[in-house]
mmCIF file of C-alpha atoms and ligand atoms in Angstrom:
data_model
loop_
_atom_site.group_PDB
_atom_site.id
_atom_site.type_symbol
_atom_site.label_atom_id
_atom_site.label_comp_id
_atom_site.label_asym_id
_atom_site.label_seq_id
_atom_site.Cartn_x
_atom_site.Cartn_y
_atom_site.Cartn_z
ATOM 1 C CA MET A 1 -9.529 -10.653 -41.280
ATOM 2 C CA HIS A 2 -9.598 -10.852 -37.451
ATOM 3 C CA LYS A 3 -7.029 -8.576 -35.934
ATOM 4 C CA VAL A 4 -4.891 -9.419 -33.106
ATOM 5 C CA ASN A 5 -4.241 -6.957 -30.304
ATOM 6 C CA LEU A 6 -0.479 -6.160 -29.900
ATOM 7 C CA LYS A 7 -0.893 -5.300 -26.135
ATOM 8 C CA ALA A 8 -2.180 -8.887 -25.507
ATOM 9 C CA LEU A 9 1.228 -10.316 -26.521
ATOM 10 C CA GLU A 10 4.295 -11.232 -24.521
ATOM 11 C CA PHE A 11 7.502 -10.052 -25.460
ATOM 12 C CA SER A 12 8.381 -13.308 -27.293
ATOM 13 C CA GLU A 13 5.261 -12.990 -29.296
ATOM 14 C CA LEU A 14 6.184 -9.498 -30.536
ATOM 15 C CA GLU A 15 9.806 -10.718 -31.237
ATOM 16 C CA GLU A 16 8.244 -13.617 -33.378
ATOM 17 C CA ILE A 17 6.337 -10.958 -35.485
ATOM 18 C CA ILE A 18 9.174 -8.563 -35.823
ATOM 19 C CA LYS A 19 11.301 -11.503 -37.029
ATOM 20 C CA SER A 20 8.560 -12.965 -39.420
ATOM 21 C CA HIS A 21 8.293 -9.480 -41.113
ATOM 22 C CA LEU A 22 12.212 -9.717 -41.662
ATOM 23 C CA LEU A 23 12.576 -6.494 -39.418
ATOM 24 C CA PRO A 24 15.769 -5.439 -37.364
ATOM 25 C CA PRO A 25 15.533 -6.216 -33.607
ATOM 26 C CA TYR A 26 15.516 -2.481 -33.047
ATOM 27 C CA ARG A 27 12.257 -2.453 -34.184
ATOM 28 C CA LEU A 28 10.902 -4.404 -31.526
ATOM 29 C CA LYS A 29 12.006 -2.102 -29.106
ATOM 30 C CA GLN A 30 10.619 0.788 -30.979
ATOM 31 C CA LEU A 31 7.325 -1.022 -31.063
ATOM 32 C CA VAL A 32 7.435 -1.769 -27.075
ATOM 33 C CA GLN A 33 8.140 1.805 -26.486
ATOM 34 C CA TRP A 34 5.353 3.223 -28.587
ATOM 35 C CA LEU A 35 2.696 1.004 -27.058
ATOM 36 C CA TYR A 36 4.026 1.301 -23.274
ATOM 37 C CA LYS A 37 5.643 4.591 -22.851
ATOM 38 C CA LYS A 38 4.415 6.715 -25.679
ATOM 39 C CA ASN A 39 0.960 5.204 -25.152
ATOM 40 C CA ILE A 40 -0.639 5.156 -28.733
ATOM 41 C CA THR A 41 -3.868 4.163 -29.443
ATOM 42 C CA THR A 42 -3.245 3.340 -33.382
ATOM 43 C CA LEU A 43 -0.267 1.943 -35.353
ATOM 44 C CA GLU A 44 -0.644 5.101 -37.609
ATOM 45 C CA GLU A 45 1.208 7.122 -34.796
ATOM 46 C CA ILE A 46 4.437 5.407 -34.770
ATOM 47 C CA THR A 47 6.301 8.191 -36.633
ATOM 48 C CA GLU A 48 9.695 6.649 -36.449
ATOM 49 C CA TRP A 49 8.174 3.648 -38.711
ATOM 50 C CA PRO A 50 7.982 4.018 -42.594
ATOM 51 C CA LYS A 51 4.210 4.733 -43.761
ATOM 52 C CA THR A 52 4.184 1.335 -45.646
ATOM 53 C CA LEU A 53 5.147 -0.594 -42.334
ATOM 54 C CA ARG A 54 2.661 1.009 -40.468
ATOM 55 C CA GLU A 55 0.201 0.287 -43.239
ATOM 56 C CA ILE A 56 1.129 -3.370 -43.357
ATOM 57 C CA PHE A 57 0.818 -3.862 -39.555
ATOM 58 C CA SER A 58 -2.377 -1.982 -39.264
ATOM 59 C CA GLN A 59 -3.793 -4.672 -41.609
ATOM 60 C CA LYS A 60 -3.160 -7.443 -39.290
ATOM 61 C CA TYR A 61 -2.791 -5.925 -35.869
ATOM 62 C CA TYR A 62 -4.504 -3.244 -33.635
ATOM 63 C CA ILE A 63 -3.887 -1.691 -30.286
ATOM 64 C CA GLY A 64 -6.535 -2.702 -27.735
ATOM 65 C CA CYS A 65 -7.460 -0.064 -25.325
ATOM 66 C CA LEU A 66 -10.148 0.053 -22.766
ATOM 67 C CA ARG A 67 -13.064 2.228 -23.367
ATOM 68 C CA LEU A 68 -13.727 4.833 -20.940
ATOM 69 C CA ILE A 69 -17.709 5.183 -20.254
ATOM 70 C CA ASP A 70 -17.719 6.999 -17.327
ATOM 71 C CA ARG A 71 -15.479 9.546 -15.280
ATOM 72 C CA LYS A 72 -16.918 11.050 -12.005
ATOM 73 C CA LYS A 73 -15.059 13.464 -9.838
ATOM 74 C CA SER A 74 -15.589 13.692 -6.024
ATOM 75 C CA VAL A 75 -15.776 16.834 -4.065
ATOM 76 C CA ASP A 76 -12.367 15.842 -2.495
ATOM 77 C CA PHE A 77 -11.168 15.454 -6.035
ATOM 78 C CA THR A 78 -10.771 11.788 -6.154
ATOM 79 C CA GLU A 79 -11.904 10.499 -9.633
ATOM 80 C CA LYS A 80 -13.474 7.225 -10.674
ATOM 81 C CA PHE A 81 -13.103 6.098 -14.072
ATOM 82 C CA LEU A 82 -15.240 3.419 -15.365
ATOM 83 C CA PHE A 83 -14.251 1.252 -18.259
ATOM 84 C CA GLU A 84 -15.858 -1.373 -20.623
ATOM 85 C CA LEU A 85 -13.853 -4.352 -21.470
ATOM 86 C CA GLU A 86 -13.847 -5.884 -25.216
ATOM 87 C CA ASP A 87 -16.453 -8.443 -23.787
ATOM 88 C CA GLY A 88 -18.831 -5.792 -22.605
ATOM 89 C CA GLU A 89 -17.834 -6.166 -18.809
ATOM 90 C CA THR A 90 -16.859 -3.279 -16.791
ATOM 91 C CA VAL A 91 -14.361 -2.401 -14.263
ATOM 92 C CA GLU A 92 -13.435 0.704 -12.137
ATOM 93 C CA SER A 93 -10.075 2.433 -11.264
ATOM 94 C CA VAL A 94 -9.960 5.183 -8.839
ATOM 95 C CA LEU A 95 -7.533 8.055 -9.042
ATOM 96 C CA ILE A 96 -6.596 9.551 -5.707
ATOM 97 C CA PRO A 97 -4.777 12.803 -5.232
ATOM 98 C CA ASP A 98 -2.886 13.238 -1.983
ATOM 99 C CA GLY A 99 -0.484 16.117 -1.390
ATOM 100 C CA ASP A 100 2.182 15.423 -4.297
ATOM 101 C CA ARG A 101 0.972 12.017 -4.778
ATOM 102 C CA LEU A 102 -1.150 10.831 -7.452
ATOM 103 C CA THR A 103 -2.176 7.317 -6.799
ATOM 104 C CA LEU A 104 -4.092 5.191 -9.108
ATOM 105 C CA CYS A 105 -6.047 2.464 -7.565
ATOM 106 C CA ILE A 106 -6.481 -0.371 -10.342
ATOM 107 C CA SER A 107 -8.721 -3.619 -10.388
ATOM 108 C CA SER A 108 -7.538 -7.187 -11.028
ATOM 109 C CA GLN A 109 -10.840 -9.110 -11.678
ATOM 110 C CA VAL A 110 -14.395 -8.200 -12.471
ATOM 111 C CA GLY A 111 -16.162 -8.831 -9.240
ATOM 112 C CA CYS A 112 -14.661 -11.043 -6.673
ATOM 113 C CA PRO A 113 -14.866 -14.519 -5.616
ATOM 114 C CA LEU A 114 -13.841 -14.462 -2.031
ATOM 115 C CA GLY A 115 -17.251 -12.611 -0.526
ATOM 116 C CA CYS A 116 -15.776 -10.450 2.372
ATOM 117 C CA LYS A 117 -19.124 -9.378 4.297
ATOM 118 C CA PHE A 118 -18.371 -5.676 4.504
ATOM 119 C CA CYS A 119 -17.153 -5.172 0.542
ATOM 120 C CA LEU A 120 -19.479 -4.611 -2.230
ATOM 121 C CA THR A 121 -17.374 -5.931 -4.740
ATOM 122 C CA GLY A 122 -17.407 -9.309 -3.004
ATOM 123 C CA LYS A 123 -21.079 -9.047 -3.092
ATOM 124 C CA ILE A 124 -21.101 -9.017 -6.840
ATOM 125 C CA GLY A 125 -19.499 -12.555 -6.875
ATOM 126 C CA TYR A 126 -16.893 -13.155 -9.546
ATOM 127 C CA ARG A 127 -17.469 -12.698 -13.010
ATOM 128 C CA ARG A 128 -13.899 -12.951 -14.619
ATOM 129 C CA ASN A 129 -10.007 -12.357 -14.341
ATOM 130 C CA LEU A 130 -8.721 -9.365 -16.199
ATOM 131 C CA ALA A 131 -5.766 -10.183 -18.740
ATOM 132 C CA THR A 132 -2.628 -8.671 -18.191
ATOM 133 C CA TRP A 133 -3.159 -5.847 -20.784
ATOM 134 C CA GLU A 134 -6.305 -5.046 -18.988
ATOM 135 C CA ILE A 135 -4.570 -4.675 -15.862
ATOM 136 C CA ILE A 136 -1.674 -2.312 -17.275
ATOM 137 C CA ASP A 137 -4.352 -0.413 -19.678
ATOM 138 C CA GLN A 138 -6.379 1.106 -16.786
ATOM 139 C CA PHE A 139 -2.827 2.868 -15.847
ATOM 140 C CA LEU A 140 -2.012 3.763 -19.738
ATOM 141 C CA GLN A 141 -5.559 5.014 -20.325
ATOM 142 C CA VAL A 142 -5.778 7.285 -16.911
ATOM 143 C CA SER A 143 -2.268 8.202 -17.769
ATOM 144 C CA LYS A 144 -3.353 9.749 -21.311
ATOM 145 C CA PHE A 145 -5.958 11.685 -19.766
ATOM 146 C CA LEU A 146 -3.822 13.164 -17.153
ATOM 147 C CA GLN A 147 -0.961 14.041 -19.728
ATOM 148 C CA LYS A 148 -3.443 16.559 -21.281
ATOM 149 C CA GLU A 149 -3.725 17.906 -17.860
ATOM 150 C CA GLY A 150 0.134 17.894 -17.268
ATOM 151 C CA LYS A 151 -0.036 15.307 -14.565
ATOM 152 C CA VAL A 152 1.578 11.818 -14.055
ATOM 153 C CA ILE A 153 0.564 9.024 -11.668
ATOM 154 C CA THR A 154 3.066 8.691 -9.085
ATOM 155 C CA ASN A 155 1.867 5.442 -7.444
ATOM 156 C CA ILE A 156 -0.221 2.486 -8.091
ATOM 157 C CA VAL A 157 -2.299 0.314 -5.509
ATOM 158 C CA PHE A 158 -3.835 -3.022 -6.629
ATOM 159 C CA MET A 159 -6.864 -2.282 -4.183
ATOM 160 C CA GLY A 160 -9.557 -1.777 -6.737
ATOM 161 C CA MET A 161 -12.016 -4.747 -7.493
ATOM 162 C CA GLY A 162 -10.862 -8.160 -7.064
ATOM 163 C CA GLU A 163 -8.205 -10.272 -5.355
ATOM 164 C CA PRO A 164 -5.058 -9.895 -7.259
ATOM 165 C CA LEU A 165 -3.613 -13.342 -5.885
ATOM 166 C CA LEU A 166 -6.371 -15.258 -7.441
ATOM 167 C CA ASN A 167 -5.108 -13.750 -10.948
ATOM 168 C CA PHE A 168 -1.613 -14.619 -10.398
ATOM 169 C CA GLU A 169 0.010 -15.190 -13.637
ATOM 170 C CA ASN A 170 -1.478 -12.037 -15.172
ATOM 171 C CA ILE A 171 -0.777 -9.836 -12.055
ATOM 172 C CA LEU A 172 2.936 -10.963 -12.126
ATOM 173 C CA ASN A 173 3.233 -10.415 -15.704
ATOM 174 C CA ALA A 174 1.679 -7.081 -15.272
ATOM 175 C CA LEU A 175 4.070 -6.084 -12.457
ATOM 176 C CA TRP A 176 7.142 -7.063 -14.802
ATOM 177 C CA ARG A 177 5.612 -5.134 -17.628
ATOM 178 C CA PHE A 178 5.249 -1.880 -14.976
ATOM 179 C CA LYS A 179 8.833 -2.197 -14.254
ATOM 180 C CA ASN A 180 10.529 -3.266 -17.489
ATOM 181 C CA TRP A 181 8.428 -1.632 -20.037
ATOM 182 C CA ILE A 182 7.065 1.236 -18.369
ATOM 183 C CA ASN A 183 9.935 1.886 -16.187
ATOM 184 C CA PHE A 184 7.671 2.154 -13.333
ATOM 185 C CA SER A 185 9.025 1.647 -9.829
ATOM 186 C CA PRO A 186 7.965 -1.686 -7.908
ATOM 187 C CA ARG A 187 8.453 0.640 -4.812
ATOM 188 C CA ARG A 188 5.860 2.635 -6.019
ATOM 189 C CA ILE A 189 3.292 -0.197 -6.567
ATOM 190 C CA THR A 190 1.357 -1.812 -3.424
ATOM 191 C CA LEU A 191 -0.163 -4.751 -3.877
ATOM 192 C CA SER A 192 -3.227 -5.616 -1.494
ATOM 193 C CA THR A 193 -4.515 -9.058 -0.887
ATOM 194 C CA ALA A 194 -7.023 -10.940 1.432
ATOM 195 C CA GLY A 195 -4.094 -13.496 1.888
ATOM 196 C CA ILE A 196 -3.820 -16.300 -0.479
ATOM 197 C CA VAL A 197 -1.213 -18.164 1.295
ATOM 198 C CA PRO A 198 0.596 -20.198 -1.525
ATOM 199 C CA ALA A 199 0.319 -17.245 -4.112
ATOM 200 C CA LEU A 200 2.008 -15.137 -1.417
ATOM 201 C CA ARG A 201 5.003 -17.355 -1.187
ATOM 202 C CA LYS A 202 5.161 -17.546 -5.132
ATOM 203 C CA LEU A 203 4.897 -13.734 -5.127
ATOM 204 C CA GLY A 204 7.823 -13.228 -2.821
ATOM 205 C CA THR A 205 10.256 -15.335 -5.103
ATOM 206 C CA SER A 206 8.823 -14.585 -8.435
ATOM 207 C CA ALA A 207 7.748 -10.976 -8.581
ATOM 208 C CA PRO A 208 9.571 -7.691 -8.755
ATOM 209 C CA SER A 209 9.746 -6.374 -5.077
ATOM 210 C CA VAL A 210 6.629 -4.535 -4.724
ATOM 211 C CA LYS A 211 5.073 -3.364 -1.209
ATOM 212 C CA LEU A 212 2.555 -5.772 0.435
ATOM 213 C CA ALA A 213 -0.424 -4.828 1.865
ATOM 214 C CA ILE A 214 -2.533 -7.444 3.792
ATOM 215 C CA SER A 215 -6.380 -7.166 4.538
ATOM 216 C CA LEU A 216 -6.097 -8.522 8.063
ATOM 217 C CA ASN A 217 -9.691 -7.051 9.392
ATOM 218 C CA ALA A 218 -9.341 -9.222 12.649
ATOM 219 C CA ALA A 219 -6.865 -10.620 14.798
ATOM 220 C CA ASP A 220 -8.523 -14.139 15.744
ATOM 221 C CA ASP A 221 -9.880 -16.870 13.654
ATOM 222 C CA LYS A 222 -13.223 -16.944 14.655
ATOM 223 C CA LYS A 223 -13.752 -13.037 13.871
ATOM 224 C CA ARG A 224 -11.929 -13.245 10.642
ATOM 225 C CA SER A 225 -13.406 -16.234 9.187
ATOM 226 C CA LEU A 226 -17.044 -14.898 10.200
ATOM 227 C CA ILE A 227 -16.238 -11.464 8.025
ATOM 228 C CA MET A 228 -13.731 -13.157 5.611
ATOM 229 C CA PRO A 229 -14.640 -16.687 4.346
ATOM 230 C CA ILE A 230 -11.121 -17.164 2.781
ATOM 231 C CA ASN A 231 -9.955 -17.413 6.654
ATOM 232 C CA ASN A 232 -11.438 -20.701 6.668
ATOM 233 C CA LYS A 233 -8.900 -22.117 4.032
ATOM 234 C CA TYR A 234 -5.867 -19.927 5.070
ATOM 235 C CA PRO A 235 -6.200 -19.502 8.927
ATOM 236 C CA LEU A 236 -4.425 -16.544 10.564
ATOM 237 C CA ARG A 237 -1.571 -18.836 11.793
ATOM 238 C CA GLU A 238 -0.511 -19.956 8.226
ATOM 239 C CA LEU A 239 -0.920 -16.675 6.924
ATOM 240 C CA LEU A 240 1.256 -14.857 9.559
ATOM 241 C CA LYS A 241 3.887 -17.737 9.147
ATOM 242 C CA THR A 242 4.121 -17.015 5.372
ATOM 243 C CA LEU A 243 4.607 -13.220 6.116
ATOM 244 C CA ARG A 244 7.227 -14.002 8.620
ATOM 245 C CA GLU A 245 9.141 -15.782 6.086
ATOM 246 C CA TYR A 246 8.570 -13.336 3.404
ATOM 247 C CA PRO A 247 11.543 -12.129 1.614
ATOM 248 C CA LEU A 248 11.284 -8.138 2.718
ATOM 249 C CA LYS A 249 14.113 -5.705 1.200
ATOM 250 C CA TYR A 250 16.096 -3.905 3.597
ATOM 251 C CA GLY A 251 13.767 -1.404 5.636
ATOM 252 C CA GLN A 252 10.484 -2.759 3.986
ATOM 253 C CA ARG A 253 7.570 -3.299 6.303
ATOM 254 C CA ILE A 254 4.210 -4.956 5.554
ATOM 255 C CA THR A 255 0.908 -2.839 5.825
ATOM 256 C CA PHE A 256 -1.765 -4.358 7.576
ATOM 257 C CA GLU A 257 -5.331 -3.214 6.704
ATOM 258 C CA TYR A 258 -7.755 -3.113 9.334
ATOM 259 C CA VAL A 259 -11.263 -2.165 8.092
ATOM 260 C CA MET A 260 -13.185 -0.876 11.632
ATOM 261 C CA LEU A 261 -16.660 -2.391 11.837
ATOM 262 C CA LYS A 262 -18.448 -1.117 15.035
ATOM 263 C CA GLY A 263 -18.928 -3.578 17.580
ATOM 264 C CA ILE A 264 -17.147 -6.298 15.826
ATOM 265 C CA ASN A 265 -13.742 -5.609 15.839
ATOM 266 C CA THR A 266 -12.880 -2.352 17.692
ATOM 267 C CA SER A 267 -12.649 -3.307 21.407
ATOM 268 C CA LYS A 268 -9.558 -2.938 23.532
ATOM 269 C CA GLU A 269 -8.972 -6.623 23.704
ATOM 270 C CA ASP A 270 -9.179 -6.900 19.827
ATOM 271 C CA ALA A 271 -6.452 -4.162 19.716
ATOM 272 C CA LEU A 272 -4.350 -6.090 22.256
ATOM 273 C CA LYS A 273 -4.868 -9.270 20.166
ATOM 274 C CA LEU A 274 -3.815 -7.488 17.100
ATOM 275 C CA ALA A 275 -0.472 -5.998 18.876
ATOM 276 C CA LYS A 276 0.421 -9.689 19.923
ATOM 277 C CA ILE A 277 -0.031 -11.402 16.536
ATOM 278 C CA LEU A 278 1.725 -9.098 14.660
ATOM 279 C CA LYS A 279 4.905 -9.134 17.092
ATOM 280 C CA GLY A 280 7.741 -9.895 15.189
ATOM 281 C CA ILE A 281 6.626 -8.600 11.716
ATOM 282 C CA PRO A 282 8.191 -5.302 10.356
ATOM 283 C CA SER A 283 4.714 -3.606 10.016
ATOM 284 C CA LYS A 284 2.663 -0.597 9.502
ATOM 285 C CA ILE A 285 -1.096 -0.720 10.222
ATOM 286 C CA ASN A 286 -3.927 1.360 8.463
ATOM 287 C CA LEU A 287 -7.004 1.350 10.083
ATOM 288 C CA ILE A 288 -9.930 2.067 7.431
ATOM 289 C CA PRO A 289 -13.154 3.070 9.299
ATOM 290 C CA PHE A 290 -15.960 1.241 7.297
ATOM 291 C CA ASN A 291 -17.392 2.773 4.345
ATOM 292 C CA PRO A 292 -21.028 1.924 4.446
ATOM 293 C CA TRP A 293 -23.122 0.864 1.334
ATOM 294 C CA GLU A 294 -26.818 -0.010 0.599
ATOM 295 C CA GLY A 295 -27.834 -3.503 1.886
ATOM 296 C CA CYS A 296 -24.819 -4.026 4.411
ATOM 297 C CA ASP A 297 -25.700 -3.771 8.016
ATOM 298 C CA PHE A 298 -21.974 -3.035 9.329
ATOM 299 C CA GLN A 299 -21.507 0.163 10.929
ATOM 300 C CA ARG A 300 -18.631 2.652 11.049
ATOM 301 C CA PRO A 301 -17.246 3.105 14.542
ATOM 302 C CA ASP A 302 -17.264 6.757 16.115
ATOM 303 C CA GLU A 303 -14.102 8.691 15.753
ATOM 304 C CA GLU A 304 -13.353 8.221 19.533
ATOM 305 C CA GLU A 305 -13.607 4.450 19.259
ATOM 306 C CA ILE A 306 -11.148 4.505 16.380
ATOM 307 C CA ILE A 307 -8.812 6.935 18.242
ATOM 308 C CA GLN A 308 -8.723 4.833 21.161
ATOM 309 C CA PHE A 309 -7.912 1.839 19.343
ATOM 310 C CA GLN A 310 -5.117 3.527 17.159
ATOM 311 C CA ASN A 311 -3.484 4.809 20.548
ATOM 312 C CA LEU A 312 -3.487 1.377 22.127
ATOM 313 C CA LEU A 313 -1.767 -0.014 19.178
ATOM 314 C CA ILE A 314 0.901 2.857 19.220
ATOM 315 C CA SER A 315 1.465 2.260 22.962
ATOM 316 C CA GLN A 316 2.462 -1.090 21.964
ATOM 317 C CA GLY A 317 5.038 0.289 19.389
ATOM 318 C CA TYR A 318 3.353 -0.031 16.280
ATOM 319 C CA SER A 319 3.111 2.735 13.322
ATOM 320 C CA VAL A 320 -0.761 3.416 12.949
ATOM 321 C CA PHE A 321 -2.467 5.402 10.542
ATOM 322 C CA ILE A 322 -6.195 6.210 10.045
ATOM 323 C CA ARG A 323 -6.861 5.759 6.237
ATOM 324 C CA LYS A 324 -9.110 9.262 5.297
ATOM 325 C CA SER A 325 -11.993 8.069 3.215
ATOM 326 C CA LYS A 326 -11.757 9.449 -0.206
ATOM 327 C CA GLY A 327 -14.225 9.771 -2.791
ATOM 328 C CA LYS A 328 -17.548 8.268 -0.802
ATOM 329 C CA ASP A 329 -19.841 10.655 -2.696
ATOM 330 C CA ILE A 330 -19.214 9.122 -5.942
ATOM 331 C CA LEU A 331 -18.861 5.522 -4.284
ATOM 332 C CA ALA A 332 -15.048 5.347 -4.925
ATOM 333 C CA ALA A 333 -13.797 4.876 -1.467
ATOM 334 C CA CYS A 334 -12.357 1.467 -0.370
ATOM 335 C CA GLY A 335 -14.811 -1.495 -0.931
ATOM 336 C CA GLN A 336 -17.342 0.391 -2.768
ATOM 337 C CA LEU A 337 -16.657 -0.497 -6.078
ATOM 338 C CA ARG A 338 -18.898 -2.575 -8.328
ATOM 339 C CA ALA A 339 -18.544 -0.927 -11.692
ATOM 340 C CA ASN A 340 -22.074 -0.757 -13.608
ATOM 341 C CA TYR A 341 -22.449 -4.595 -13.171
ATOM 342 C CA LEU A 342 -26.361 -4.454 -12.551
ATOM 343 C CA ASN A 343 -26.749 -2.421 -15.813
ATOM 344 C CA HIS A 344 -24.540 -5.048 -17.568
ATOM 345 C CA THR A 345 -26.649 -8.158 -16.459
ATOM 346 C CA ARG A 346 -29.838 -6.396 -17.374
ATOM 347 C CA LYS A 347 -28.578 -5.597 -20.709
ATOM 348 C CA SER A 348 -27.135 -9.063 -21.384
ATOM 349 C CA LYS A 349 -30.454 -10.405 -20.470
ATOM 350 C CA ILE A 350 -32.103 -8.411 -22.749
ATOM 351 C CA ASN A 351 -29.851 -9.482 -25.332
ATOM 352 C CA LYS A 352 -30.389 -13.178 -24.748
HETATM 353 N N1 SAH B 401 -8.813 -7.997 -2.637
HETATM 354 C C1 SAH B 401 -7.815 -7.166 -2.199
HETATM 355 C C2 SAH B 401 -7.825 -5.861 -2.795
HETATM 356 C C3 SAH B 401 -9.075 -5.005 -2.882
HETATM 357 S S1 SAH B 401 -10.078 -4.619 -1.603
HETATM 358 C C4 SAH B 401 -8.181 -7.141 -0.710
HETATM 359 O O1 SAH B 401 -8.947 -7.699 0.093
HETATM 360 O O2 SAH B 401 -7.189 -7.008 0.044
HETATM 361 C C5 SAH B 401 -9.042 -3.271 -1.090
HETATM 362 C C6 SAH B 401 -9.367 -2.917 0.483
HETATM 363 O O3 SAH B 401 -10.777 -2.411 0.840
HETATM 364 C C7 SAH B 401 -9.028 -4.143 1.636
HETATM 365 O O4 SAH B 401 -8.418 -3.901 2.703
HETATM 366 C C8 SAH B 401 -10.565 -4.179 2.109
HETATM 367 O O5 SAH B 401 -10.529 -4.496 3.333
HETATM 368 C C9 SAH B 401 -11.003 -2.692 2.039
HETATM 369 N N2 SAH B 401 -12.561 -2.790 2.227
HETATM 370 C C10 SAH B 401 -13.464 -3.357 1.507
HETATM 371 N N3 SAH B 401 -14.531 -3.226 1.692
HETATM 372 C C11 SAH B 401 -14.708 -2.017 2.411
HETATM 373 C C12 SAH B 401 -15.581 -0.979 3.178
HETATM 374 N N4 SAH B 401 -16.856 -1.464 2.851
HETATM 375 N N5 SAH B 401 -15.247 -0.184 3.689
HETATM 376 C C13 SAH B 401 -13.916 0.109 3.932
HETATM 377 N N6 SAH B 401 -12.818 -0.701 3.514
HETATM 378 C C14 SAH B 401 -13.240 -1.889 3.023
HETATM 379 FE FE1 SF4 B 402 -12.348 -9.564 -2.624
HETATM 380 FE FE2 SF4 B 402 -10.863 -8.050 -1.447
HETATM 381 FE FE3 SF4 B 402 -13.374 -7.492 -1.519
HETATM 382 FE FE4 SF4 B 402 -12.425 -9.244 -0.021
HETATM 383 S S1 SF4 B 402 -12.076 -7.148 0.358
HETATM 384 S S2 SF4 B 402 -14.245 -9.504 -1.393
HETATM 385 S S3 SF4 B 402 -10.929 -9.986 -1.054
HETATM 386 S S4 SF4 B 402 -12.184 -7.437 -3.121
#
C-alpha cells in the first residue's frame, strides 16, 4: 500500500486521521508535537503512544524526511547542507554562525525562474516549487544534526535558492507552521524577495509579521531591469509604493539588499539616487559585495569603493552595513547556491 507522508498534511487533514481512528483530540496535539517539536523520523519513536497504535499508523503513514547527501564546512565555520528530495531533485541550506547567532538560510524553490544576471541560482532556471514540508524540513533536519552538538538555530532567512514569493501559498503555510507548531518567533525570520508586488501585498495582510528584505540592487529602472529582469514587470515606483504601504510593526524596518557590482551600480550618483528613492521608508541597507562565480562577468568592487558608497549613504541618514561574505570556499555565499543540478541532469539523462 502507498503510505502517506504525515508531514505533507495540513492540520485539518491530521485532525481527520485522528478522528477516523476514533482517537481523542489530545492524540492530535501529541502527533503535531512529536513531528515538529520532537523532530522524530519514525512513528515508532512516539513513545507516548501505545505500541499497537504506533503499529497501526506505521502501516498507513510515514514521516517524510529530506535526505542529507552532502555536508561541507567552510574555514569560517559556515556549513552547507545538500538535501535530496523524494523525486531526486536537490536543494541547499546554509548554516551561518555569527557571534551568538546561528542562522539557517533556507531554500524556497529548486532553481529560480527570475534569472537575475549576477545570481548562480538564477542561471540554473526554474525546476519546481518546494512543498511546505520540504521548506520546513530543511530546518528540522539541520536542527537534528545540531542537537547532537548541543546547538540550536536562532534565526531563519529565506535567502537560499529560489524566490519565496513565487511559491506564496507554501511559504505562507510554512511561516504559520514555524510560528504555531514549532514556536519559532516570526521576529527571528527574514524573508528576502526580488519584489513580487501582488504577493508582497498579500504577505503584509496574511502572514505572521516576519522581517522583510528586498533585493533592490539598483536605484533606477534602467539599471535594475538590466540586472533583474523582474523589474520590467514590477518597476521601482510600484515596488516602493507597495513598501511604503506595507504594514510594519512598530519599530520594524525593511532591509534593502544591494549587491555591489563594480562599474555598474557603485558610483556616487547611484548612492545619492538610492538615498533619494528610499526616503520615508523605515529602512536598513545591506551592501553585499558581489560573490563571483564561474561564467559570470561581473566583478566585485574594491574595498575603498564599497566604503565610500557606505559613507555617502550614512551621511544621508541611513543605517548601512557591509555584509561579510561567508562560506565562499564551499560556494555557500549569497547567490552561489546551485545544488548538484548538473549531476542531477546528467543522471536523469542516463535514466531516460
Ligand atoms: N530570491 C530572493 C532570495 C534569494 S537570493 C531574493 O532575490 O531576494 C538572496 C540574496 O542574494 C539576494 O539579495 C541577492 O541579491 C543576493 N545575491 C544573488 N547573487 C549574488 C552574488 N553573486 N553575490 C552576492 N549576492 C548575491
Ligand atoms: Fe532568483 Fe533571488 Fe537569484 Fe534573483 S537573486 S535569480 S530572485 S534567487
